[in-house]
Short mmCIF file of C-alpha atoms in Angstrom, two decimals:
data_model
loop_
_atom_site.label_atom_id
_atom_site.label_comp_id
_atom_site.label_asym_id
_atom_site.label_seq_id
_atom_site.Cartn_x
_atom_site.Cartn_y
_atom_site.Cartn_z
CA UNK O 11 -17.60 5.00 -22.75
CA UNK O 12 -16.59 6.41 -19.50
CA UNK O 13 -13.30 5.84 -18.84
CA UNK O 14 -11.19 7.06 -15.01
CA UNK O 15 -8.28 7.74 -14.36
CA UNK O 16 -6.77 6.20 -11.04
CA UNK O 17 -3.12 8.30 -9.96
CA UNK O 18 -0.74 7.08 -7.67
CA UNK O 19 2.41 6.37 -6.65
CA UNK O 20 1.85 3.21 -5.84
CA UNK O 21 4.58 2.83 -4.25
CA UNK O 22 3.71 -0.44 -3.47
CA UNK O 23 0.45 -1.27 -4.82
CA UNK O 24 -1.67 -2.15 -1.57
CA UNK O 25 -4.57 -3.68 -1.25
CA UNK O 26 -6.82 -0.31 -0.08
CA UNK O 27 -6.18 0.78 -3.72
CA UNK O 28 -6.96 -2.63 -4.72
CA UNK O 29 -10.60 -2.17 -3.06
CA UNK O 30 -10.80 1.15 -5.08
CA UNK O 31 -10.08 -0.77 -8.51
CA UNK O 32 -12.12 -3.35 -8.09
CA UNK O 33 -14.94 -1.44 -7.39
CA UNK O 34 -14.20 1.12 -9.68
CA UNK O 35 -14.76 -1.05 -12.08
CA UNK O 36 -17.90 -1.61 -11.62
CA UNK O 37 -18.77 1.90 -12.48
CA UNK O 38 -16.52 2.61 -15.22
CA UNK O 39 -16.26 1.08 -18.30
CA UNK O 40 -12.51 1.75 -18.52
CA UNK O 41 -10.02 2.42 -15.42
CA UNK O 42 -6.60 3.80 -16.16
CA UNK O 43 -4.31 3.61 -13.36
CA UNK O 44 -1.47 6.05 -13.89
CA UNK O 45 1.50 6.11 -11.89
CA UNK O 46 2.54 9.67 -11.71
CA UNK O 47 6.93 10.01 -12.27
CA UNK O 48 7.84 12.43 -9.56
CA UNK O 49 11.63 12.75 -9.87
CA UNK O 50 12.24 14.76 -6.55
CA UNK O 51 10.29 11.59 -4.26
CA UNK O 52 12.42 8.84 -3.17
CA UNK O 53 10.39 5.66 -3.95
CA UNK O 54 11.27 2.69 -2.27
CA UNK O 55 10.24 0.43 -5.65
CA UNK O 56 11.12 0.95 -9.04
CA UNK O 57 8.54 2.31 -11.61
CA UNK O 58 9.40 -1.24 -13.50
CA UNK O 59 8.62 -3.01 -10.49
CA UNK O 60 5.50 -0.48 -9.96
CA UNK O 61 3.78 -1.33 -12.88
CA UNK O 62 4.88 -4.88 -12.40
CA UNK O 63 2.96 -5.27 -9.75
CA UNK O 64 -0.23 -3.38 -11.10
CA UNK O 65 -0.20 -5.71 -14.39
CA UNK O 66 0.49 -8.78 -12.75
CA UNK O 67 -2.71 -7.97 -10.27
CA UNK O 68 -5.28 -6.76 -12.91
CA UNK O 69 -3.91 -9.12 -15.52
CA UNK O 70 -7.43 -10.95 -15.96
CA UNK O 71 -9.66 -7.63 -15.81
CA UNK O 72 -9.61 -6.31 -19.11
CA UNK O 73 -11.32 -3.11 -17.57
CA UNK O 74 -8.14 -1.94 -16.07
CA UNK O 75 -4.95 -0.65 -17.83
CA UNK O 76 -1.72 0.95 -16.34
CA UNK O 77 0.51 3.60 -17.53
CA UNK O 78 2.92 6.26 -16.42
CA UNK O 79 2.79 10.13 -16.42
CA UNK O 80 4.38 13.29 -15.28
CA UNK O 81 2.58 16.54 -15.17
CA UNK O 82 -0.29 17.88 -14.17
CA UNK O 83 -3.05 14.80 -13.65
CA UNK O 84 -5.70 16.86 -15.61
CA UNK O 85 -3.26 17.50 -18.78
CA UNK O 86 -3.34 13.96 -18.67
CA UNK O 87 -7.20 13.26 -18.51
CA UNK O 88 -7.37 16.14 -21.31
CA UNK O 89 -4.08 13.72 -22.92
CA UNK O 90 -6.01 10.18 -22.56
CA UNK O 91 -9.52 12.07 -23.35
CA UNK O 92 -10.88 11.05 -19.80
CA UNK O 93 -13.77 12.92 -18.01
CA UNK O 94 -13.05 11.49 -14.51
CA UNK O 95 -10.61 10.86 -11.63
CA UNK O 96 -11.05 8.04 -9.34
CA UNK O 97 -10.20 8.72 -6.03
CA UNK O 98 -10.41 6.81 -2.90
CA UNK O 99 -10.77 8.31 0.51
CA UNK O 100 -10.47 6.23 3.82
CA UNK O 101 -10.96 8.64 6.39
CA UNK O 102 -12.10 12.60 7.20
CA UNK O 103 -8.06 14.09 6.79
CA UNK O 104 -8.29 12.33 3.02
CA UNK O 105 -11.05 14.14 2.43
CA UNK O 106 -10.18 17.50 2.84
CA UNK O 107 -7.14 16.94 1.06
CA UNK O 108 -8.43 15.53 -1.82
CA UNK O 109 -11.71 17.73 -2.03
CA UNK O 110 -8.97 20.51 -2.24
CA UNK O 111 -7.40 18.94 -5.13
CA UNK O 112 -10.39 17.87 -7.01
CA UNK O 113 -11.78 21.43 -6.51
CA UNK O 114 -8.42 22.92 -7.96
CA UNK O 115 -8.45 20.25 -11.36
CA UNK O 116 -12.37 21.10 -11.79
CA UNK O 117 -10.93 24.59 -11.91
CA UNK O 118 -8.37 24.06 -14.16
CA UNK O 119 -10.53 21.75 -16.55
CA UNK O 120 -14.03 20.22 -16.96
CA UNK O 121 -12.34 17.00 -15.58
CA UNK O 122 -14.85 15.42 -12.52
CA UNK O 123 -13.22 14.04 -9.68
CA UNK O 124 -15.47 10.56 -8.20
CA UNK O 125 -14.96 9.18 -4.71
CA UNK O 126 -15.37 5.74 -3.24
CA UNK O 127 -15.14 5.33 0.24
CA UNK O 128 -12.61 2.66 1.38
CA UNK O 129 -14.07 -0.18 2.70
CA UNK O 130 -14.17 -1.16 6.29
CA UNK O 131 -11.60 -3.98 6.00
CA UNK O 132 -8.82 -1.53 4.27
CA UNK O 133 -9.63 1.76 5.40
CA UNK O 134 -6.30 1.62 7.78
CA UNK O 135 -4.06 0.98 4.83
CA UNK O 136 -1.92 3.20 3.00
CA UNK O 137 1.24 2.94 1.15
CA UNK O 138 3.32 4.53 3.08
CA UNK O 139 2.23 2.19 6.57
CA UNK O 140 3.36 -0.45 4.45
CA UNK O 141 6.44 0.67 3.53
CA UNK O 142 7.26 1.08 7.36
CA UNK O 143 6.09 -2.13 8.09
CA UNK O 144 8.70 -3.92 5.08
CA UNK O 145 11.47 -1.70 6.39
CA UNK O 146 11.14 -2.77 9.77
CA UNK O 147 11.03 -6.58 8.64
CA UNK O 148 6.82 -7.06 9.85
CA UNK O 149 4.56 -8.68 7.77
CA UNK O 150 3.28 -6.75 5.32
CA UNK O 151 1.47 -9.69 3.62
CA UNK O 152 -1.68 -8.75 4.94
CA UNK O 153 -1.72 -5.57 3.65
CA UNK O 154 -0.86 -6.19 -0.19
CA UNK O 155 -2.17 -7.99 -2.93
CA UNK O 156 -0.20 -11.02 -4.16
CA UNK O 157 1.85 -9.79 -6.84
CA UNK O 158 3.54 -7.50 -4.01
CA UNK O 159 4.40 -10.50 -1.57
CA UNK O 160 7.21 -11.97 -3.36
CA UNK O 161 9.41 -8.51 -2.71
CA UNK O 162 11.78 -7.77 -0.28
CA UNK O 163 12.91 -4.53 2.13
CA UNK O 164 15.24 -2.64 0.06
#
């Protein structure tokens, strides 16, 4: 069975990593998205609201589970027995980044990192845009999958 791992924050779910799932999917037999716990980052939604929003997206693709973590994201492959990371990358900057950090766990383990390329449509999106737009009161709609919509600025 191969089986990814998918880390995040999350913080909100949006619909570039969406993209990534779904077609993740279609490679993996199993996708586990794991929101890392960083306790020094400020998140502007709860973990329970998090993983909230994960499950209530992916509740009718049996494929995809959620969890939490803390640590290093290759302890938990090792952890989960896992072989891959999922990764997506929407633009050159994302992949230096993240070929940095895949290079360093492939180092530290015999964990392979996998990259999708976002598609065309959400290749603009990341978490952190939206949370900029919902604090300044824009629509954000667009840019999340449903289970997200029905939340409010903080």
């Amino acid at each position: 069975m191969k089986r990814a791992i998918f880390p995040g924050s999350f913080d909100p779910l949006t619909l570039g990593h969406y993209d990534i799932i779904t077609r993740g999917v279609k490679v993996f037999d199993e996708i586990i998205i794991a929101i890392g716990i960083n306790s020094d980052k400020k998140y502007m939604f709860s973990l329970e609201e998090r993983l909230q929003f994960i499950k209530d997206t992916f509740k009718d693709e049996p494929k995809v589970k959620v969890t939490t973590y803390s640590g290093l994201t290759v302890d938990f492959c090792i952890k989960m027995d896992v072989e891959f990371i999922l990764r997506g990358l929407r633009n050159p900057a994302d992949f230096e980044f993240e070929k940095a950090i895949a290079q360093t766990n492939r180092k530290l383990s015999e964990i392979e990192t996998v990259f999708l390329l976002t598609s065309s449509k959400t290749s603009f999106i990341s978490s952190s845009i939206v949370r900029d737009v919902i604090r300044h009161n824009g629509d954000y709609t667009l840019l999340v999958p449903d289970s997200v919509r029905v939340k409010k600025a903080p």
